[in-house]
Amino acid sequence: MKKRQFLRYMGNAAMATPLLPFSLESIPKTNSPYPDKDSEAFWERIRKDYKLKPDYINLESGYYNIIPTPILEKYTQHIQHVNYEGSYYMRTVQWDNKKKAAARVAELVNCSEKGLIITRNTTESLDTIIGGYPWEKGDEAIFAVQDYGAMQVHFHQMEDRYGIVCKKVSLPNHPESDEEIVSLYESQITPKTRLLMICHMVNVTGQILPVRKICDMAHSHGVEVMVDGAHCVGHIKVDLVQLDCDYYGSSLHKWLCAPLGAGMLYVAERNIPKIWPLLAEHEKDKTKIRRLNHTGTHPVHTDLTINDSVDYLEMIGLERKENRMRFLQRYWSDQLRDVENVVINTPIEPHRSCGIANVGLTNIKPSEMAKTLLDEFNVWTVAIDFENVHGCRITPNVFTTTEELDQFVDAIKTMAKRV
């Protein structure tokens, strides 16, 4: 194709979505998450960016965040562009563009771009560390029974393969203090302990753990810490310098609203050389994190859209989003904490949770609770029923209204009265 034709093609594609840089110039600028004229006008405008299925109230954003239409349209443009250039794109700029996306995420979470790579999801990120760790027979790993199952399974595979010892703790749903959590993990540490896995935000309850305090404790014993931050990037402030962990993984298709198949892995630079790659890469320099990042024919248009997702987050403002998410969670959970037969499985202290919480009913099993919410009250959520967590995980989003949460609260109160 001639240059003039190419420019015309790209010009038409750009005109299709004149939405970047994202802006809400007509909406009052407010940082308040609470209902008032200005803040509600802002969030009503944000809601318009989402195409929502009218059949139910979606309170299950934790698994996969619906992509706002402006980002979705940019994603479509990237698909068209990559398809238009074909192997030319794949053989020339795909790696540079992926590196730029990684640098953007590194800036968001405050770490060196030398220590961060784009992956497919949190599981791939953390399993890269678990499977690539230089284990020796008798080494110990510690994690919680409430941690995500895929990583627990991989630890047990290392147990079968290398003879490591897996030790587990059980997190209280309502800890009395940070020190209680820190001491819980410390009680399992011995001279043979090598790696501790913790959640930044527990996926089944939304509880936020005192990551820095746990890291300081573990490091004082010579133990490294790997953090599951699946629900944190794009949800709450993540500052990897401040957290001082050794490894951190997150899924960008959750609260950052990137397309499915986008995640990140951070590895402290000092630790990069000792981790074996999950898949072999051509990079031979053991100090380069790219050696851990062979993704083959990965959908590269997803990588490109990460930049758009960060743009959209910055348009909203991370602090404003975090405050709104915490407000929405407390809006419904505070109304239900003292209701008979209702159990809130998430701490009440504001700093111990944000947008995610878990509610159970003593008179209804979680699976039946979730089914009733959908079938009778048109509320979509997910049942959690293991260890000390029995209820439904409730994950509203920036598009959720207080009116929708009122319907959910009324539903729970109605169900709580049933024999």
Short mmCIF file of C-alpha atoms in Angstrom, two decimals:
data_model
loop_
_atom_site.label_atom_id
_atom_site.label_comp_id
_atom_site.label_asym_id
_atom_site.label_seq_id
_atom_site.Cartn_x
_atom_site.Cartn_y
_atom_site.Cartn_z
CA MET A 1 0.00 0.00 0.00
CA LYS A 2 1.28 3.47 -0.84
CA LYS A 3 2.13 5.91 1.91
CA ARG A 4 -0.87 8.17 1.16
CA GLN A 5 -3.28 5.23 1.33
CA PHE A 6 -1.73 4.05 4.58
CA LEU A 7 -2.06 7.48 6.19
CA ARG A 8 -5.69 7.68 5.07
CA TYR A 9 -6.36 4.27 6.61
CA MET A 10 -4.80 5.21 9.93
CA GLY A 11 -6.56 8.56 9.92
CA ASN A 12 -9.93 6.88 9.53
CA ALA A 13 -9.11 4.48 12.36
CA ALA A 14 -8.10 7.34 14.63
CA MET A 15 -11.32 9.23 13.85
CA ALA A 16 -13.39 6.25 14.91
CA THR A 17 -12.67 6.89 18.60
CA PRO A 18 -11.61 10.46 19.39
CA LEU A 19 -11.59 9.66 23.12
CA LEU A 20 -7.92 9.77 24.04
CA PRO A 21 -6.58 11.46 25.97
CA PHE A 22 -9.64 10.65 28.07
CA SER A 23 -11.34 13.67 29.58
CA LEU A 24 -14.45 14.63 31.47
CA GLU A 25 -14.25 18.36 30.99
CA SER A 26 -17.99 18.91 31.48
CA ILE A 27 -18.09 17.08 34.80
CA PRO A 28 -17.43 18.91 38.10
CA LYS A 29 -14.02 18.13 39.51
CA THR A 30 -14.42 16.55 42.93
CA ASN A 31 -12.45 14.05 44.98
CA SER A 32 -15.38 13.26 47.26
CA PRO A 33 -16.66 9.68 47.00
CA TYR A 34 -19.80 10.52 48.94
CA PRO A 35 -23.16 11.30 47.36
CA ASP A 36 -23.54 14.95 46.53
CA LYS A 37 -24.44 16.83 43.39
CA ASP A 38 -20.90 17.09 42.04
CA SER A 39 -19.62 13.62 42.93
CA GLU A 40 -22.73 11.81 41.72
CA ALA A 41 -22.61 13.71 38.43
CA PHE A 42 -19.04 12.48 37.99
CA TRP A 43 -19.85 8.83 38.68
CA GLU A 44 -23.02 8.95 36.58
CA ARG A 45 -20.84 10.11 33.68
CA ILE A 46 -18.39 7.25 34.32
CA ARG A 47 -21.27 4.77 34.32
CA LYS A 48 -22.19 5.89 30.81
CA ASP A 49 -18.82 4.56 29.63
CA TYR A 50 -19.98 1.02 30.44
CA LYS A 51 -22.35 -1.11 28.42
CA LEU A 52 -24.12 -3.01 31.21
CA LYS A 53 -26.35 -6.03 30.76
CA PRO A 54 -29.79 -5.07 32.12
CA ASP A 55 -30.73 -8.59 33.26
CA TYR A 56 -28.97 -8.31 36.62
CA ILE A 57 -27.03 -6.03 38.96
CA ASN A 58 -23.38 -6.97 38.51
CA LEU A 59 -21.68 -7.26 41.90
CA GLU A 60 -18.97 -9.65 40.68
CA SER A 61 -16.34 -7.37 39.18
CA GLY A 62 -13.58 -9.22 41.03
CA TYR A 63 -13.14 -12.00 38.48
CA TYR A 64 -13.05 -9.79 35.41
CA ASN A 65 -13.71 -6.07 35.15
CA ILE A 66 -15.90 -5.07 32.25
CA ILE A 67 -13.85 -2.83 29.95
CA PRO A 68 -15.22 0.72 29.61
CA THR A 69 -16.33 1.49 26.06
CA PRO A 70 -13.57 4.08 25.40
CA ILE A 71 -10.90 1.50 26.25
CA LEU A 72 -12.76 -1.23 24.36
CA GLU A 73 -12.81 0.91 21.22
CA LYS A 74 -9.09 1.60 21.51
CA TYR A 75 -8.58 -2.15 21.95
CA THR A 76 -10.48 -2.77 18.72
CA GLN A 77 -8.29 -0.25 16.92
CA HIS A 78 -5.17 -2.03 18.17
CA ILE A 79 -6.52 -5.38 16.93
CA GLN A 80 -7.17 -3.86 13.51
CA HIS A 81 -3.75 -2.22 13.39
CA VAL A 82 -1.84 -5.39 14.35
CA ASN A 83 -3.90 -7.40 11.88
CA TYR A 84 -3.24 -4.79 9.19
CA GLU A 85 0.54 -4.97 9.61
CA GLY A 86 0.66 -8.70 10.34
CA SER A 87 4.12 -10.21 10.68
CA TYR A 88 5.70 -6.82 10.01
CA TYR A 89 4.38 -5.62 13.35
CA MET A 90 5.32 -8.85 15.11
CA ARG A 91 8.89 -8.83 13.77
CA THR A 92 9.61 -5.14 14.32
CA VAL A 93 7.97 -3.22 17.17
CA GLN A 94 6.02 -5.71 19.30
CA TRP A 95 8.79 -6.07 21.88
CA ASP A 96 9.44 -2.34 22.11
CA ASN A 97 5.74 -1.68 22.59
CA LYS A 98 5.46 -4.34 25.25
CA LYS A 99 8.44 -2.83 27.03
CA LYS A 100 6.75 0.59 26.91
CA ALA A 101 3.58 -0.87 28.43
CA ALA A 102 5.64 -2.49 31.18
CA ALA A 103 7.35 0.83 31.88
CA ARG A 104 3.95 2.50 32.19
CA VAL A 105 2.81 -0.07 34.74
CA ALA A 106 6.13 0.21 36.58
CA GLU A 107 5.52 3.93 36.94
CA LEU A 108 2.03 3.25 38.26
CA VAL A 109 3.26 0.87 40.98
CA ASN A 110 6.48 2.80 41.67
CA CYS A 111 9.22 0.39 40.76
CA SER A 112 12.10 0.27 38.32
CA GLU A 113 11.10 -0.80 34.82
CA LYS A 114 14.09 -3.14 35.00
CA GLY A 115 12.14 -5.28 37.47
CA LEU A 116 8.72 -5.52 35.84
CA ILE A 117 7.32 -7.53 32.95
CA ILE A 118 3.89 -7.97 31.38
CA THR A 119 2.40 -11.45 31.84
CA ARG A 120 -1.01 -12.99 31.20
CA ASN A 121 -2.31 -12.89 34.79
CA THR A 122 -1.41 -13.18 38.47
CA THR A 123 -1.26 -16.96 38.37
CA GLU A 124 1.33 -16.95 35.60
CA SER A 125 3.31 -14.28 37.42
CA LEU A 126 3.46 -16.01 40.78
CA ASP A 127 3.78 -19.53 39.36
CA THR A 128 6.83 -18.26 37.47
CA ILE A 129 8.40 -17.60 40.86
CA ILE A 130 7.13 -20.74 42.58
CA GLY A 131 8.19 -23.02 39.72
CA GLY A 132 11.43 -21.17 39.00
CA TYR A 133 12.66 -20.81 42.58
CA PRO A 134 15.95 -22.62 43.34
CA TRP A 135 14.39 -25.08 45.75
CA GLU A 136 16.34 -27.70 47.64
CA LYS A 137 14.94 -30.68 49.53
CA GLY A 138 13.68 -29.64 52.94
CA ASP A 139 13.18 -25.98 52.07
CA GLU A 140 10.00 -24.54 53.54
CA ALA A 141 7.32 -22.34 52.00
CA ILE A 142 4.56 -20.65 54.00
CA PHE A 143 1.19 -19.48 52.77
CA ALA A 144 -2.42 -19.15 53.94
CA VAL A 145 -5.29 -21.57 53.38
CA GLN A 146 -7.27 -18.57 52.09
CA ASP A 147 -4.74 -17.91 49.31
CA TYR A 148 -5.66 -18.46 45.67
CA GLY A 149 -5.88 -22.15 44.82
CA ALA A 150 -3.71 -22.14 41.68
CA MET A 151 -0.65 -21.00 43.62
CA GLN A 152 -1.29 -23.44 46.45
CA VAL A 153 -1.44 -26.26 43.91
CA HIS A 154 1.86 -25.17 42.39
CA PHE A 155 3.54 -25.11 45.82
CA HIS A 156 2.37 -28.68 46.37
CA GLN A 157 3.79 -29.66 42.98
CA MET A 158 7.15 -28.33 44.20
CA GLU A 159 6.61 -30.44 47.29
CA ASP A 160 6.22 -33.53 45.11
CA ARG A 161 9.02 -32.58 42.72
CA TYR A 162 11.73 -31.20 45.00
CA GLY A 163 10.72 -32.36 48.47
CA ILE A 164 9.99 -28.91 49.88
CA VAL A 165 7.73 -28.54 52.92
CA CYS A 166 4.49 -26.53 52.61
CA LYS A 167 3.31 -24.89 55.82
CA LYS A 168 -0.05 -23.13 56.10
CA VAL A 169 -1.67 -20.57 58.34
CA SER A 170 -5.32 -19.54 58.56
CA LEU A 171 -6.08 -15.83 58.41
CA PRO A 172 -8.66 -14.47 60.86
CA ASN A 173 -11.46 -12.58 59.15
CA HIS A 174 -11.35 -9.92 61.86
CA PRO A 175 -7.79 -9.49 63.13
CA GLU A 176 -7.32 -7.48 66.31
CA SER A 177 -4.15 -5.81 65.02
CA ASP A 178 -1.43 -5.89 62.37
CA GLU A 179 0.77 -7.62 64.91
CA GLU A 180 -1.65 -10.55 65.11
CA ILE A 181 -1.22 -11.15 61.38
CA VAL A 182 2.55 -10.67 61.45
CA SER A 183 2.92 -13.05 64.40
CA LEU A 184 0.78 -15.65 62.67
CA TYR A 185 3.24 -15.91 59.78
CA GLU A 186 6.31 -15.54 62.00
CA SER A 187 5.18 -18.49 64.14
CA GLN A 188 5.79 -20.83 61.18
CA ILE A 189 9.26 -19.57 60.23
CA THR A 190 12.27 -21.80 60.88
CA PRO A 191 15.87 -21.70 59.61
CA LYS A 192 14.68 -23.77 56.62
CA THR A 193 12.03 -21.27 55.50
CA ARG A 194 12.82 -19.73 52.12
CA LEU A 195 9.66 -18.12 50.77
CA LEU A 196 6.51 -16.64 52.23
CA MET A 197 3.45 -15.99 50.03
CA ILE A 198 0.90 -13.45 51.21
CA CYS A 199 -2.05 -11.63 49.71
CA HIS A 200 -2.04 -7.87 49.47
CA MET A 201 -5.85 -8.06 49.29
CA VAL A 202 -7.37 -11.46 50.12
CA ASN A 203 -9.48 -12.41 47.12
CA VAL A 204 -12.30 -14.14 49.04
CA THR A 205 -12.85 -11.47 51.72
CA GLY A 206 -11.19 -8.27 50.49
CA GLN A 207 -9.05 -8.03 53.63
CA ILE A 208 -5.92 -5.91 53.10
CA LEU A 209 -2.88 -7.33 54.88
CA PRO A 210 -0.05 -5.27 56.44
CA VAL A 211 2.39 -6.16 53.68
CA ARG A 212 5.30 -3.94 54.73
CA LYS A 213 5.22 -5.16 58.32
CA ILE A 214 5.16 -8.78 57.16
CA CYS A 215 8.06 -8.11 54.77
CA ASP A 216 10.13 -6.45 57.50
CA MET A 217 9.54 -9.39 59.81
CA ALA A 218 10.31 -12.01 57.15
CA HIS A 219 13.44 -10.23 55.96
CA SER A 220 14.73 -10.10 59.53
CA HIS A 221 14.71 -13.92 59.38
CA GLY A 222 16.29 -14.05 55.92
CA VAL A 223 12.99 -15.09 54.30
CA GLU A 224 11.74 -13.68 50.98
CA VAL A 225 8.17 -12.53 50.43
CA MET A 226 6.01 -13.03 47.34
CA VAL A 227 2.84 -10.93 47.23
CA ASP A 228 -0.40 -11.80 45.45
CA GLY A 229 -1.72 -8.41 44.39
CA ALA A 230 -4.32 -9.70 41.94
CA HIS A 231 -6.98 -7.25 43.12
CA CYS A 232 -4.81 -4.24 43.88
CA VAL A 233 -3.36 -2.56 40.77
CA GLY A 234 -5.95 -0.04 39.61
CA HIS A 235 -7.96 -0.53 42.82
CA ILE A 236 -5.77 0.87 45.58
CA LYS A 237 -2.41 2.60 45.70
CA VAL A 238 0.42 0.12 45.14
CA ASP A 239 3.90 1.42 45.98
CA LEU A 240 6.44 -1.35 45.59
CA VAL A 241 9.26 0.74 47.01
CA GLN A 242 7.24 1.27 50.16
CA LEU A 243 6.11 -2.37 50.37
CA ASP A 244 9.69 -3.66 49.98
CA CYS A 245 8.60 -7.14 48.88
CA ASP A 246 10.71 -9.49 46.78
CA TYR A 247 8.08 -10.49 44.22
CA TYR A 248 4.67 -9.04 43.31
CA GLY A 249 2.08 -10.24 40.81
CA SER A 250 -1.18 -8.73 39.66
CA SER A 251 -3.89 -9.16 37.01
CA LEU A 252 -4.36 -6.02 34.94
CA HIS A 253 -7.68 -7.26 33.49
CA LYS A 254 -9.20 -6.84 36.93
CA TRP A 255 -9.21 -3.34 38.41
CA LEU A 256 -7.05 -1.65 35.78
CA CYS A 257 -9.68 -2.71 33.21
CA ALA A 258 -7.20 -3.96 30.62
CA PRO A 259 -8.41 -6.74 28.27
CA LEU A 260 -8.41 -10.35 29.42
CA GLY A 261 -4.94 -11.88 29.41
CA ALA A 262 -2.98 -9.00 30.93
CA GLY A 263 -0.94 -9.26 34.11
CA MET A 264 2.32 -8.08 35.63
CA LEU A 265 5.23 -9.55 37.56
CA TYR A 266 7.69 -7.56 39.64
CA VAL A 267 10.95 -9.11 40.76
CA ALA A 268 13.42 -7.23 42.92
CA GLU A 269 16.49 -6.84 40.71
CA ARG A 270 18.72 -8.68 43.16
CA ASN A 271 16.53 -11.79 42.77
CA ILE A 272 16.23 -11.93 38.98
CA PRO A 273 19.36 -14.08 38.37
CA LYS A 274 18.25 -16.96 40.59
CA ILE A 275 14.78 -17.52 39.13
CA TRP A 276 14.52 -20.11 36.35
CA PRO A 277 12.21 -19.11 33.46
CA LEU A 278 8.88 -20.85 33.13
CA LEU A 279 9.41 -20.85 29.35
CA ALA A 280 12.83 -20.47 27.73
CA GLU A 281 13.65 -17.05 26.27
CA HIS A 282 16.57 -16.00 24.06
CA GLU A 283 17.83 -13.47 26.61
CA LYS A 284 20.99 -15.00 28.11
CA ASP A 285 21.87 -12.24 30.59
CA LYS A 286 20.66 -13.57 33.94
CA THR A 287 20.32 -10.06 35.33
CA LYS A 288 17.66 -9.12 32.73
CA ILE A 289 14.05 -9.75 33.69
CA ARG A 290 13.13 -10.32 30.05
CA ARG A 291 14.61 -13.81 30.36
CA LEU A 292 11.53 -14.66 32.45
CA ASN A 293 9.11 -13.28 29.88
CA HIS A 294 8.77 -15.53 26.85
CA THR A 295 5.15 -15.19 25.71
CA GLY A 296 5.45 -16.31 22.09
CA THR A 297 2.53 -15.34 19.88
CA HIS A 298 0.74 -13.57 22.70
CA PRO A 299 -2.15 -11.22 21.65
CA VAL A 300 0.02 -8.13 21.44
CA HIS A 301 -2.96 -5.79 21.02
CA THR A 302 -3.68 -6.52 24.68
CA ASP A 303 -0.27 -5.11 25.59
CA LEU A 304 -1.01 -1.95 23.61
CA THR A 305 -4.31 -1.45 25.41
CA ILE A 306 -2.60 -1.40 28.82
CA ASN A 307 -1.50 2.17 28.02
CA ASP A 308 -5.12 3.14 27.34
CA SER A 309 -6.24 1.55 30.59
CA VAL A 310 -3.69 3.55 32.54
CA ASP A 311 -4.81 6.70 30.71
CA TYR A 312 -8.40 6.02 31.74
CA LEU A 313 -7.42 5.38 35.35
CA GLU A 314 -5.44 8.61 35.44
CA MET A 315 -8.44 10.48 34.04
CA ILE A 316 -10.54 9.23 36.96
CA GLY A 317 -7.73 9.55 39.48
CA LEU A 318 -6.50 6.55 41.47
CA GLU A 319 -7.11 8.16 44.85
CA ARG A 320 -10.62 9.18 43.84
CA LYS A 321 -11.33 5.66 42.55
CA GLU A 322 -9.98 4.03 45.72
CA ASN A 323 -12.10 6.32 47.88
CA ARG A 324 -15.19 5.59 45.80
CA MET A 325 -14.65 1.84 45.94
CA ARG A 326 -14.24 1.95 49.73
CA PHE A 327 -17.36 4.10 50.04
CA LEU A 328 -19.44 1.66 47.96
CA GLN A 329 -18.32 -1.31 50.03
CA ARG A 330 -19.01 0.41 53.33
CA TYR A 331 -22.33 1.73 52.00
CA TRP A 332 -23.78 -1.77 51.89
CA SER A 333 -21.70 -3.60 54.50
CA ASP A 334 -22.31 -1.07 57.29
CA GLN A 335 -26.07 -1.47 56.79
CA LEU A 336 -25.81 -5.23 57.28
CA ARG A 337 -23.28 -5.68 60.08
CA ASP A 338 -25.85 -5.72 62.89
CA VAL A 339 -28.63 -7.58 61.06
CA GLU A 340 -29.68 -10.90 62.59
CA ASN A 341 -28.42 -13.96 60.66
CA VAL A 342 -26.02 -11.80 58.61
CA VAL A 343 -22.25 -12.32 58.92
CA ILE A 344 -19.77 -9.89 57.38
CA ASN A 345 -16.51 -11.74 56.73
CA THR A 346 -14.47 -8.58 56.12
CA PRO A 347 -12.79 -6.37 58.76
CA ILE A 348 -14.64 -3.23 59.81
CA GLU A 349 -11.56 -0.97 60.00
CA PRO A 350 -11.44 1.22 56.87
CA HIS A 351 -7.75 0.59 56.18
CA ARG A 352 -8.24 -3.19 56.18
CA SER A 353 -10.45 -3.30 53.08
CA CYS A 354 -11.52 -1.33 50.04
CA GLY A 355 -14.06 -2.26 47.36
CA ILE A 356 -14.31 -6.00 48.05
CA ALA A 357 -16.12 -7.60 50.97
CA ASN A 358 -17.85 -10.88 51.81
CA VAL A 359 -21.25 -11.43 53.40
CA GLY A 360 -22.81 -14.66 54.60
CA LEU A 361 -26.12 -15.82 56.03
CA THR A 362 -26.33 -18.25 58.93
CA ASN A 363 -29.59 -19.68 57.61
CA ILE A 364 -28.60 -20.22 53.97
CA LYS A 365 -25.57 -21.95 52.45
CA PRO A 366 -23.38 -19.77 50.18
CA SER A 367 -24.26 -21.66 46.98
CA GLU A 368 -27.98 -21.32 47.63
CA MET A 369 -27.47 -17.72 48.68
CA ALA A 370 -25.81 -16.83 45.37
CA LYS A 371 -28.48 -18.71 43.41
CA THR A 372 -31.32 -16.96 45.24
CA LEU A 373 -29.73 -13.55 44.78
CA LEU A 374 -29.66 -14.10 41.02
CA ASP A 375 -32.91 -16.00 40.49
CA GLU A 376 -35.11 -13.98 42.82
CA PHE A 377 -33.43 -10.58 43.16
CA ASN A 378 -31.44 -10.28 39.91
CA VAL A 379 -28.12 -9.77 41.66
CA TRP A 380 -25.05 -11.51 40.21
CA THR A 381 -22.28 -12.48 42.62
CA VAL A 382 -20.18 -15.53 43.55
CA ALA A 383 -20.38 -18.02 46.42
CA ILE A 384 -17.34 -18.66 48.64
CA ASP A 385 -17.54 -21.66 50.96
CA PHE A 386 -14.30 -22.95 52.44
CA GLU A 387 -12.21 -22.69 55.60
CA ASN A 388 -13.55 -19.76 57.67
CA VAL A 389 -15.21 -17.90 54.77
CA HIS A 390 -18.84 -18.80 54.11
CA GLY A 391 -20.79 -16.30 52.06
CA CYS A 392 -20.83 -14.36 48.81
CA ARG A 393 -18.02 -12.12 47.63
CA ILE A 394 -19.44 -8.72 46.75
CA THR A 395 -17.43 -6.63 44.29
CA PRO A 396 -19.16 -3.48 43.05
CA ASN A 397 -17.40 -1.21 40.57
CA VAL A 398 -17.18 2.44 39.60
CA PHE A 399 -20.36 1.99 37.57
CA THR A 400 -22.33 0.71 40.59
CA THR A 401 -24.99 3.02 42.00
CA THR A 402 -26.18 3.36 45.59
CA GLU A 403 -29.68 2.50 44.33
CA GLU A 404 -28.38 -0.87 43.13
CA LEU A 405 -26.71 -1.45 46.48
CA ASP A 406 -29.97 -0.56 48.23
CA GLN A 407 -31.66 -3.36 46.26
CA PHE A 408 -28.89 -5.75 47.30
CA VAL A 409 -29.18 -4.75 50.98
CA ASP A 410 -32.96 -5.25 50.88
CA ALA A 411 -32.44 -8.67 49.31
CA ILE A 412 -30.04 -9.78 52.05
CA LYS A 413 -32.38 -8.52 54.78
CA THR A 414 -35.26 -10.41 53.20
CA MET A 415 -33.25 -13.62 52.93
CA ALA A 416 -31.96 -13.25 56.50
CA LYS A 417 -35.54 -13.46 57.85
CA ARG A 418 -36.26 -16.81 56.20
CA VAL A 419 -36.31 -19.97 58.26
#
